Short mmCIF file of C-alpha atoms and ligand atoms in Angstrom, two decimals:
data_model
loop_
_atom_site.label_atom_id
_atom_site.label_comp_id
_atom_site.label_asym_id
_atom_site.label_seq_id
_atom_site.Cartn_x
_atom_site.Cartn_y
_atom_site.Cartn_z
CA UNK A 16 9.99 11.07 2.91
CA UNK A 17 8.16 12.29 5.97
CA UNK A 18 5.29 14.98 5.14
CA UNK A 19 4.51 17.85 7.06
CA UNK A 20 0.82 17.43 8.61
CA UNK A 21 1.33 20.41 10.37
CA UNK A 22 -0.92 21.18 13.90
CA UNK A 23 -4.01 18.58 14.08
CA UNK A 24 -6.67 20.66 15.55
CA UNK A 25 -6.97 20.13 19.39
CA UNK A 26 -9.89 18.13 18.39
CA UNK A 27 -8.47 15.40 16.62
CA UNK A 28 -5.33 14.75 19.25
CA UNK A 29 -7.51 12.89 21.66
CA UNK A 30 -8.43 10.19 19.59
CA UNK A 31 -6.12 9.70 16.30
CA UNK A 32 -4.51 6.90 18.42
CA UNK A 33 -4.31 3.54 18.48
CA UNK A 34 -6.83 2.45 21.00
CA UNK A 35 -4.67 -0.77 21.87
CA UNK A 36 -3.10 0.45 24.87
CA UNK A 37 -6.13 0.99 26.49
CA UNK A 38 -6.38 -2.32 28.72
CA UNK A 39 -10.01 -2.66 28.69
CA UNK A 40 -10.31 -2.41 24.72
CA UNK A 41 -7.27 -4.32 24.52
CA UNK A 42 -8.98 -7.56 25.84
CA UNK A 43 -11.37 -7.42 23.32
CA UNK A 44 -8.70 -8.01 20.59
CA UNK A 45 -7.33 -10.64 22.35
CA UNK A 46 -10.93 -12.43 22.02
CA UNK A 47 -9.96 -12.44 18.07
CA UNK A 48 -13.18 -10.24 17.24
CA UNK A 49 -12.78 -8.51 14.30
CA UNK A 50 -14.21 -5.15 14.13
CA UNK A 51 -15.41 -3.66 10.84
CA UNK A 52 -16.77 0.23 10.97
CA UNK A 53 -19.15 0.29 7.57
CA UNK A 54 -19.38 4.40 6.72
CA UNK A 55 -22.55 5.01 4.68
CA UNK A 56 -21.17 8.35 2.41
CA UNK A 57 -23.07 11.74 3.55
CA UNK A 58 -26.44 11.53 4.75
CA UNK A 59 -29.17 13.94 6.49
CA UNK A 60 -28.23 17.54 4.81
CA UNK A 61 -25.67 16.30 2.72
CA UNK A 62 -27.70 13.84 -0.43
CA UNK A 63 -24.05 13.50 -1.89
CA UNK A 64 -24.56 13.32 -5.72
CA UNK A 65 -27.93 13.65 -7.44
CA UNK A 66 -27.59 11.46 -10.35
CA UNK A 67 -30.66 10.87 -12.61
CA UNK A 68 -32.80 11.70 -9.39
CA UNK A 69 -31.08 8.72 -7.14
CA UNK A 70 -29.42 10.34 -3.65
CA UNK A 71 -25.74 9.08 -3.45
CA UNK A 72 -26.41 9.00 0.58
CA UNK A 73 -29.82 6.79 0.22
CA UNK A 74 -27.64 4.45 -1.76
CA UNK A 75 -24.81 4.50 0.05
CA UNK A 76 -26.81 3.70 3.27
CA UNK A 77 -28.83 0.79 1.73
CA UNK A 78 -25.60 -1.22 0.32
CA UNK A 79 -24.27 -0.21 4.09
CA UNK A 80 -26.94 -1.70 5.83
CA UNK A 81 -26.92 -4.64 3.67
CA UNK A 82 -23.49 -5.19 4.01
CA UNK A 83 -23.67 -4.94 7.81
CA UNK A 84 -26.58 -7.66 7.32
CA UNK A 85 -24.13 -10.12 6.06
CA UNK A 86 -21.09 -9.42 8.02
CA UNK A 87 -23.27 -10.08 11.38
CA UNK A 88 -24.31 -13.39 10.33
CA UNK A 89 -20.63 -14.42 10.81
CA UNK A 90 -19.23 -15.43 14.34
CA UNK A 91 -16.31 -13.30 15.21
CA UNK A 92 -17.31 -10.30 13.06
CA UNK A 93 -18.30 -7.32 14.66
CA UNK A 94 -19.89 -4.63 12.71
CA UNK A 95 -20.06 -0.80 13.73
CA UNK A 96 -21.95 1.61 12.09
CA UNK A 97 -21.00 5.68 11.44
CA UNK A 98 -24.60 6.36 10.81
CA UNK A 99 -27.53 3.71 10.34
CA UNK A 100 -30.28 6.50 9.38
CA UNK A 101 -30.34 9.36 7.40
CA UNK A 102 -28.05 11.74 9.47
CA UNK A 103 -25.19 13.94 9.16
CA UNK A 104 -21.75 12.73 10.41
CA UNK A 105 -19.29 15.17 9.98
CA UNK A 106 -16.17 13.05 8.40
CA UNK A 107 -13.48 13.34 11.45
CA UNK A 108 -15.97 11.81 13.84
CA UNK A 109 -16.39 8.93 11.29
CA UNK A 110 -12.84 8.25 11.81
CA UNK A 111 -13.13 8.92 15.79
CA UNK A 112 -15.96 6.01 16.13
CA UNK A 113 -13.72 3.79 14.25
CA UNK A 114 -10.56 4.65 16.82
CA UNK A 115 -12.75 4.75 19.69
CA UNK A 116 -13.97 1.16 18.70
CA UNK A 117 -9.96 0.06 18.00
CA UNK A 118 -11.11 -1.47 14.65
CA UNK A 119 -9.66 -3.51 12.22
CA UNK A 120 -10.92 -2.16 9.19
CA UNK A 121 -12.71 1.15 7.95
CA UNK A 122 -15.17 0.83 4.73
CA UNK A 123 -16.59 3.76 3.58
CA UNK A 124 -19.24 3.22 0.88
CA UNK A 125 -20.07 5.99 -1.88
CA UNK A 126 -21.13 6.67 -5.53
CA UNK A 127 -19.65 7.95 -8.39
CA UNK A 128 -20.62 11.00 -10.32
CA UNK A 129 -19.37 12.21 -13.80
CA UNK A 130 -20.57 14.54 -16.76
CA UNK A 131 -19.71 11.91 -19.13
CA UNK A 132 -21.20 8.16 -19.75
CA UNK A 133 -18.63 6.60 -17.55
CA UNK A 134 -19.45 3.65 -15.18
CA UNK A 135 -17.99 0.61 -13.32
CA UNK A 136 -16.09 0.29 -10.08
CA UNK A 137 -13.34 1.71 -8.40
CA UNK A 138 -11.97 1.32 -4.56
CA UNK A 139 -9.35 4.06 -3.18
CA UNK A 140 -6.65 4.12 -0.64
CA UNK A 141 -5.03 6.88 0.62
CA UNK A 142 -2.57 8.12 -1.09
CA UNK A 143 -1.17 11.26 -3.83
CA UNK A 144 -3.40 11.84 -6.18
CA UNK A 145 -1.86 9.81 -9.11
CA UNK A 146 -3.99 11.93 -11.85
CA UNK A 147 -6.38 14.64 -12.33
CA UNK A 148 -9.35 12.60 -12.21
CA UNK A 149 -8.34 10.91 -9.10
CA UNK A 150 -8.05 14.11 -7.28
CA UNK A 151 -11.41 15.15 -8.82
CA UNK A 152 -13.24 12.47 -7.23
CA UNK A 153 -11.31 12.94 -3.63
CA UNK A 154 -11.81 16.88 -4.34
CA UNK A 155 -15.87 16.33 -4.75
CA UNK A 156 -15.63 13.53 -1.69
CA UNK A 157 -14.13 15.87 0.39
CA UNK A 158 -16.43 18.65 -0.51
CA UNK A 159 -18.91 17.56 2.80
CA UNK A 160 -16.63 19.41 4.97
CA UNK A 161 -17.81 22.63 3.77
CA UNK A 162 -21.40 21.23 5.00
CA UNK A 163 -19.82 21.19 8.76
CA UNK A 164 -19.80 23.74 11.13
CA UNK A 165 -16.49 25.38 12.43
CA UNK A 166 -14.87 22.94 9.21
CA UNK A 167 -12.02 25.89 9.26
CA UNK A 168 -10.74 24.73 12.48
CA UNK A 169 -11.35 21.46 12.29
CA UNK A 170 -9.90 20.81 9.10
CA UNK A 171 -7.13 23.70 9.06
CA UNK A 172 -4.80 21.33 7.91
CA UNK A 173 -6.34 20.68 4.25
CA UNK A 174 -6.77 22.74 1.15
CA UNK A 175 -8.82 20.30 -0.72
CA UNK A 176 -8.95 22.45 -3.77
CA UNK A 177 -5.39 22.32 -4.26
CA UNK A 178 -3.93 18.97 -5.61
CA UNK A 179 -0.34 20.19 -5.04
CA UNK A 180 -1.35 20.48 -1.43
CA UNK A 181 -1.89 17.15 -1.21
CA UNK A 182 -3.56 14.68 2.06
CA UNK A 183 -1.45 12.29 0.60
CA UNK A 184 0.00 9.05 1.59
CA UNK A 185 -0.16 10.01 5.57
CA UNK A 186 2.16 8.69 8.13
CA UNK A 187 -1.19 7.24 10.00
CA UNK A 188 -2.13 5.08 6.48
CA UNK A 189 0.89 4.08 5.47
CA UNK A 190 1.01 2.04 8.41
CA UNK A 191 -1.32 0.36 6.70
CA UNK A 192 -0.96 0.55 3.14
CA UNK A 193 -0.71 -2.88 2.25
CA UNK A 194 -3.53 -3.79 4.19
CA UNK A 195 -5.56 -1.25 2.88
CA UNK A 196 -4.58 -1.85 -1.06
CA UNK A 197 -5.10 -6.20 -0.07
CA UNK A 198 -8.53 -5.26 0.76
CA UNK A 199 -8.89 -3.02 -1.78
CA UNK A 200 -8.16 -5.57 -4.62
CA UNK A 201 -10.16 -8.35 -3.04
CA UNK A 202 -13.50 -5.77 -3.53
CA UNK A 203 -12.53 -4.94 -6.88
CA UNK A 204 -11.83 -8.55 -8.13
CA UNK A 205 -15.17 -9.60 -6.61
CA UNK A 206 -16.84 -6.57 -8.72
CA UNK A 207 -15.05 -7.97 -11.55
CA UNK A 208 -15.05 -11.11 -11.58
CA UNK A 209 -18.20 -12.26 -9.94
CA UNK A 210 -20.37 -8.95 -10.90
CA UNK A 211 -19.29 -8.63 -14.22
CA UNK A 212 -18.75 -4.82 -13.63
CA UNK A 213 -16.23 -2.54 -15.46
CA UNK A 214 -13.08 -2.92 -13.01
CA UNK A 215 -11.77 0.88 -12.50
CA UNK A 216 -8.77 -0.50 -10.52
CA UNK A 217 -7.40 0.18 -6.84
CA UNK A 218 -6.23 3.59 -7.19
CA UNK A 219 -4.99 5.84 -4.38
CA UNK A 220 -5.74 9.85 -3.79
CA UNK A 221 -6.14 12.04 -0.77
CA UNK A 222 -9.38 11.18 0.87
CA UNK A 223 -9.71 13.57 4.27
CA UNK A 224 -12.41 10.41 5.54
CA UNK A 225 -9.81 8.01 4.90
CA UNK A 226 -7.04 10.22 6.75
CA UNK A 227 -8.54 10.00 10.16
CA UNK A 228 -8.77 6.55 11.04
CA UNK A 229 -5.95 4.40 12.11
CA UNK A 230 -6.39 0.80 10.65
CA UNK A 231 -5.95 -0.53 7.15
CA UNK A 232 -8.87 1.77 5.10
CA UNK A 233 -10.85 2.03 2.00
CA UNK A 234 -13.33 3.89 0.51
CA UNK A 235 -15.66 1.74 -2.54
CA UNK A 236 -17.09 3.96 -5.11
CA UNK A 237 -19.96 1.42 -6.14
CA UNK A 238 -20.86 3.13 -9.30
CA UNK A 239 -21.58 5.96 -11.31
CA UNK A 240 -24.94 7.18 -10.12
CA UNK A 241 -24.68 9.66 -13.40
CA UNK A 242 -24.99 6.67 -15.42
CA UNK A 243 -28.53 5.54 -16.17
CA UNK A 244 -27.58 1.95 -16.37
CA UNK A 245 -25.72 1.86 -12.93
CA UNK A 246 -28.58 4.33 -10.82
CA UNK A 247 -30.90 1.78 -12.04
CA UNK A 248 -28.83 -1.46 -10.98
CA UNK A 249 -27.45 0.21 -7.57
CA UNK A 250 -31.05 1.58 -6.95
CA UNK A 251 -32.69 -1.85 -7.79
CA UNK A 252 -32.98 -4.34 -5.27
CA UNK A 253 -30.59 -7.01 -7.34
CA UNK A 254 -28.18 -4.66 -7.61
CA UNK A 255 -28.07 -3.84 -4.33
CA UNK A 256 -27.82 -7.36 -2.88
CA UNK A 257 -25.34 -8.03 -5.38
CA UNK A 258 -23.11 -5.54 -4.26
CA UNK A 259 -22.91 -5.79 -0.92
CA UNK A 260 -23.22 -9.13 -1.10
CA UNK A 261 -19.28 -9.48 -2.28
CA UNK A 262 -18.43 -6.50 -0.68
CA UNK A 263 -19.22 -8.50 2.96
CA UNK A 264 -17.38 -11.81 1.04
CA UNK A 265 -14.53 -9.40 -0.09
CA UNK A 266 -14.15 -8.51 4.04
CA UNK A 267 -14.60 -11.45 5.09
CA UNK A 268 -11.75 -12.94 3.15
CA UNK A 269 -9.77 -10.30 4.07
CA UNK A 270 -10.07 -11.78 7.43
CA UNK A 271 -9.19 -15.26 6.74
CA UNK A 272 -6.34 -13.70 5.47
CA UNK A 273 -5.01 -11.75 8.44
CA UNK A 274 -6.42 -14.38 10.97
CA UNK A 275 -4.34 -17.38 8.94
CA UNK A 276 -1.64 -15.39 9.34
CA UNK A 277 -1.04 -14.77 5.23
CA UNK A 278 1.01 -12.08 6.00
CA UNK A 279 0.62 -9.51 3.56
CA UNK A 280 3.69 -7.25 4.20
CA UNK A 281 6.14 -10.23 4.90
CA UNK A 282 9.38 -11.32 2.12
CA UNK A 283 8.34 -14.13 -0.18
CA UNK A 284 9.50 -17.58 0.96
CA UNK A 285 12.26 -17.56 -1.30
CA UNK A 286 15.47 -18.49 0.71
CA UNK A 287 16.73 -15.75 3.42
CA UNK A 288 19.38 -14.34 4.59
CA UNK A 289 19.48 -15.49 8.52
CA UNK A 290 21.83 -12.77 9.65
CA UNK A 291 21.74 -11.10 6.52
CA UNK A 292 24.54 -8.53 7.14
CA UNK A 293 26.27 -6.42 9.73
CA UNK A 294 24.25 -3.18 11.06
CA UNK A 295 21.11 -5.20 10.02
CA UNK A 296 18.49 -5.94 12.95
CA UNK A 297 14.65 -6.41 13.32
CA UNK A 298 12.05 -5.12 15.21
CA UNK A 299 8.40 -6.12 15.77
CA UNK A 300 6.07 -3.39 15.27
CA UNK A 301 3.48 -3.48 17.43
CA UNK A 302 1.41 0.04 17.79
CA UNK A 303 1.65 3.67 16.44
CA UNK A 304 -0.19 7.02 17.54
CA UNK A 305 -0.17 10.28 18.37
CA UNK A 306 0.49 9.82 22.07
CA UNK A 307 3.41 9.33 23.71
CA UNK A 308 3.54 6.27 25.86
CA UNK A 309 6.03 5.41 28.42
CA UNK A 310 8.03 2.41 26.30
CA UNK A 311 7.42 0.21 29.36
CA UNK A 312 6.66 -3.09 30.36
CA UNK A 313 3.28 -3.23 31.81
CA UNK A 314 1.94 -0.56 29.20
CA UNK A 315 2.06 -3.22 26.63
CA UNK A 316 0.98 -5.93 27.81
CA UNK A 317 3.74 -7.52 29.76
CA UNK A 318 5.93 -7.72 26.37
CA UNK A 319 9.90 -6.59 27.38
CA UNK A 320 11.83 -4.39 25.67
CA UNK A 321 9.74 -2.10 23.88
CA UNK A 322 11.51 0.73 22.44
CA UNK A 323 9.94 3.83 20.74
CA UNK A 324 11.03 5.82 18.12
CA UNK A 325 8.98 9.12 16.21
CA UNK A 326 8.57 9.54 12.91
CA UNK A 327 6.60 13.11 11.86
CA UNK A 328 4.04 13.56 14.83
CA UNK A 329 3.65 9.67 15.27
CA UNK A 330 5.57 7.74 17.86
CA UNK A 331 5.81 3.93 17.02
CA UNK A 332 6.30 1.24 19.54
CA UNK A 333 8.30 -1.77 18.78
CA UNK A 334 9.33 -4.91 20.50
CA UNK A 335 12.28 -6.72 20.87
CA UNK A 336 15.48 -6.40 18.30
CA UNK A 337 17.50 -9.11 17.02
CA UNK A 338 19.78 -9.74 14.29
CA UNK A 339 18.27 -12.80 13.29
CA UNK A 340 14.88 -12.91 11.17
CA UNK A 341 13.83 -16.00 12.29
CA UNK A 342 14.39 -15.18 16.04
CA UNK A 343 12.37 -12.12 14.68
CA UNK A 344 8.98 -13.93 13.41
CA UNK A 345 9.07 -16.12 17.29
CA UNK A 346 8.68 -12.07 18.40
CA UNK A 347 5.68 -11.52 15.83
CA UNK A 348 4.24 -14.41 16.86
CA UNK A 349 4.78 -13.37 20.73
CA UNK A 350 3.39 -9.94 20.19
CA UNK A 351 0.23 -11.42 18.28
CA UNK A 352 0.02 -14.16 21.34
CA UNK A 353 -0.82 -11.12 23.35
CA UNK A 354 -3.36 -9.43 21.02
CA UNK A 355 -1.73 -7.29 18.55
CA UNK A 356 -2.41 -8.68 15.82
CA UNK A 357 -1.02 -6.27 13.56
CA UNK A 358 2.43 -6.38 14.60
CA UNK A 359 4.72 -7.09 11.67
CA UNK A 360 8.53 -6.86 11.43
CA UNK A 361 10.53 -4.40 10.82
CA UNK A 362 14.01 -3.60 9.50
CA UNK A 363 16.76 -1.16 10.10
CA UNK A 364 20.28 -0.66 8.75
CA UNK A 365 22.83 1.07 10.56
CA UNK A 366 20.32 2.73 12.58
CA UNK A 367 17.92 3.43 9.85
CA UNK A 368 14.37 2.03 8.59
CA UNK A 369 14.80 -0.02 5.62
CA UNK A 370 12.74 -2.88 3.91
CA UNK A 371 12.91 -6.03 5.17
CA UNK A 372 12.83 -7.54 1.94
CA UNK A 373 16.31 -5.34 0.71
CA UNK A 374 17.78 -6.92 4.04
CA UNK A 375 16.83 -10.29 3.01
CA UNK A 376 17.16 -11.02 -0.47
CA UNK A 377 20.16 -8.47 -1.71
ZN1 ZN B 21 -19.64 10.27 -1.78
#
């Protein structure tokens, strides 16, 4: 199902790209530092939600902050900040320092708000809004742009009062889905299980913040700021150590994960197929963007063949093809060897994407 994005303002072009190509930011990856952009909600003219006198931006900003604190204290972390004071940001340039800086994660920190009593945790990925309530808290998220000048051309694309007219799963995040939703869980089971809080879930709506960046992405909603119980404990200085606290352990075992090479998208190690069926190969996936690179060798890093292939406005790059799924993961582990770490494999059948798990276990 491809979804029409329609023209991305001039604007946006330049930078909704993977930075990878770029040789100079490319050695940096290659130096396994992991990048983290931390997005403290609103800020400066934009207080995000007033509940029971607490500003969702002072909040979100403190828990930030603190999170960044912990993050930096580990070797091989690198933290980056979309606003460390009480500024404005408008949202697409919170996704544009997190491209610029080719980053391996995007966590944007807010607060809930609701008329009734409710409280407790939830984390979202992007994605259709599953319910009404999911598009109600994307809808009053997304509200900011209105708070930005010349928002009508830079965000011509959205009608963010409309949840037919959905952001949707984008063909930027789902790149990145899996990532996104591992992460995702890891925050709320640390809520949950060491916090004690009410566990909302991992739940997935149409976050504009979340559709400019181009890395696995979430956005924690800490709490309900409505609720007097949770505006005291997020405003409290517990609460807020708490919670960032396992936020930063959440991330940082996120990273073990990807660095160990726990492959989150791969087949379970039941037994495989090893030429699992005529018209079957693989590919190694090992970029995507909006610009169109020559598919050659010295614009990725020495690796031979890359091929290319589009899918909506996004070309993806991919190395190698084989019939053979284990000659497939000595490609991953080739195209990792020379810094993307990302790359993953990928399958197609008679010409066309499929999963890699249908190819292997049916
Ligand atoms: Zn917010």
């Amino acid at each position: 199902m491809v979804k029409k994005l329609g023209m991305l303002p001039v604007l946006l072009a330049g930078f909704l790209w993977l930075c990878s190509f770029a040789e100079g930011k490319g050695q940096e990856k290659t130096g396994k530092v992991f990048t983290v952009v931390l997005d403290a909600g609103h800020g400066g003219h934009d207080p995000g939600n007033i509940g029971n006198g607490a500003k969702e931006k002072n909040v979100a900003l403190d828990i930030v902050l603190a999170v960044g604190k912990e993050l930096e204290k580990h070797k091989g972390i690198k933290v980056i900040y979309t606003r460390k004071t009480d500024k404005f940001v408008n949202l697409y340039v919170r996704g544009k320092i997190a491209n610029e800086a080719n980053a391996d994660l995007f966590v944007s920190i807010h607060c809930n708000s609701h008329n009734s009593n409710a409280y407790g945790t939830e984390t979202f990925v992007l994605g259709l809004h599953a319910n009404k309530r999911n598009f109600e808290v994307a809808k009053a998220e997304n509200e900011v742009i209105y708070l930005e000048e010349n928002h009508e051309a830079n965000y011509a694309q959205y009608d963010i009062n409309s949840p037919e007219s959905v952001i949707g799963l984008t063909i930027m995040q789902e790149e990145f889905l899996a990532q996104s939703i591992e992460l995702a869980k890891l925050l709320q089971d640390n809520f949950t299980v060491k916090l004690k809080r009410k566990n909302r879930g991992v739940k997935q709506a149409g976050f504009i913040v979340l559709h400019q960046t181009f890395m696995p992405s979430v956005l924690v909603e800490t709490g309900f700021l409505s609720n007097r119980n949770e505006k005291n404990y997020l405003t409290s200085r517990k609460g807020q150590a708490e919670v960032s606290r396992n936020i930063a352990s959440a991330i940082v075992r996120y990273k073990k994960n990807v660095t160990d090479n726990i492959a989150i998208e791969e087949p379970p190690v039941s037994p495989v197929k090893e030429h699992p069926a005529p018209g079957v190969v693989f590919k190694v996936q090992i970029a995507a963007g909006n610009n169109k690179i020559e598919p050659k060798r010295y614009n990725f890093r020495g690796l031979s063949p890359i091929s290319m292939e589009t899918f909506g406005s996004v070309f993806r790059y991919l190395y190698g093809e084989t019939s053979s799924y284990d000659e497939a993961r000595k490609l991953q582990q080739q195209a990792k060897g020379k810094g993307y770490d990302n790359a993953y494999i990928v399958a197609y059948k008679n010409g066309a994407r499929v999963s890699v798990n249908e190819v292997l276990h049916n």
